Tab-separated table of C-alpha atoms in Angstrom:
chain	number	residue	atom	x	y	z
V	1	UNK	CA	-0.015	-0.003	-0.006
V	2	UNK	CA	2.879	2.464	0.913
V	3	UNK	CA	4.513	1.887	-2.500
V	4	UNK	CA	1.205	2.353	-4.242
V	5	UNK	CA	0.623	5.786	-2.574
V	6	UNK	CA	4.341	6.778	-3.059
V	7	UNK	CA	3.866	5.841	-6.773
V	8	UNK	CA	0.882	8.072	-7.143
V	9	UNK	CA	2.787	11.118	-5.533
V	10	UNK	CA	1.867	11.086	-1.953
V	11	UNK	CA	4.063	13.412	0.145
V	12	UNK	CA	3.565	11.253	3.296
V	13	UNK	CA	2.848	7.735	2.019
V	14	UNK	CA	3.623	6.037	5.465
V	15	UNK	CA	1.266	8.266	7.155
V	16	UNK	CA	-1.463	7.975	4.525
V	17	UNK	CA	-1.079	4.069	4.711
V	18	UNK	CA	-1.799	4.386	8.325
V	19	UNK	CA	-4.993	6.332	7.739
V	20	UNK	CA	-6.177	3.873	5.123
V	21	UNK	CA	-5.785	0.903	7.404
V	22	UNK	CA	-7.513	2.731	10.332
V	23	UNK	CA	-10.540	3.695	8.008
V	24	UNK	CA	-10.578	0.009	6.933
V	25	UNK	CA	-10.749	-1.330	10.450
V	26	UNK	CA	-13.520	0.901	11.164
V	27	UNK	CA	-15.419	-0.339	8.263
V	28	UNK	CA	-14.836	-4.158	8.748
V	29	UNK	CA	-17.867	-4.793	10.724
V	30	UNK	CA	-20.203	-3.784	8.057
V	31	UNK	CA	-18.076	-5.388	5.081
V	32	UNK	CA	-19.699	-8.270	3.244
V	33	UNK	CA	-17.869	-9.820	0.380
V	34	UNK	CA	-14.835	-11.892	-0.683
V	35	UNK	CA	-10.993	-11.173	-0.840
V	36	UNK	CA	-11.496	-9.242	-4.146
V	37	UNK	CA	-14.098	-7.129	-2.612
V	38	UNK	CA	-11.806	-6.406	0.347
V	39	UNK	CA	-8.967	-5.482	-1.995
V	40	UNK	CA	-11.152	-3.154	-3.802
V	41	UNK	CA	-12.345	-1.523	-0.582
V	42	UNK	CA	-8.719	-0.981	0.503
V	43	UNK	CA	-7.719	0.635	-2.701
V	44	UNK	CA	-10.842	2.786	-2.901
V	45	UNK	CA	-10.064	4.055	0.552
V	46	UNK	CA	-6.415	4.793	-0.303
V	47	UNK	CA	-7.286	6.578	-3.551
V	48	UNK	CA	-9.910	8.673	-1.652
V	49	UNK	CA	-7.236	9.649	1.053
V	50	UNK	CA	-4.770	10.386	-1.712
V	51	UNK	CA	-7.238	12.964	-3.279
V	52	UNK	CA	-7.834	14.360	-0.018
V	53	UNK	CA	-4.025	14.959	0.428
V	54	UNK	CA	-3.498	16.308	-3.096
V	55	UNK	CA	-6.577	18.796	-2.610
V	56	UNK	CA	-5.134	19.871	0.827
V	57	UNK	CA	-1.699	20.469	-0.777
V	58	UNK	CA	-3.263	22.574	-3.298
V	59	UNK	CA	-4.984	24.865	-0.641
V	60	UNK	CA	-1.708	25.339	1.137
V	61	UNK	CA	0.211	28.517	0.612
V	62	UNK	CA	3.848	28.395	0.835
V	63	UNK	CA	5.681	31.253	2.300
V	64	UNK	CA	9.216	32.476	1.966
V	65	UNK	CA	10.946	34.644	4.508
V	66	UNK	CA	12.467	37.780	3.103
V	67	UNK	CA	16.080	38.297	3.628
V	68	UNK	CA	17.672	41.682	2.761
V	69	UNK	CA	21.026	40.250	1.919
V	70	UNK	CA	19.632	38.047	-0.822
V	71	UNK	CA	17.384	40.638	-2.413
V	72	UNK	CA	18.792	42.113	-5.458
V	73	UNK	CA	16.505	45.072	-5.329
V	74	UNK	CA	17.979	46.562	-2.239
């Protein structure tokens, strides 16, 4: 799972993997299906968490501190 998330561009694949499995454990009581269904559920959760991470990253504003010595305008 971590490799999948890393390959899809996650900044924090280990943390996201933990979130995926915590979400999966919360849903296991209501899960009905076979191994293929469980695998599909895991990857659905992972994809949704990854989309959330990418959206959050897009809303984040990066700031840079100003240093007089490095500013060529002064």
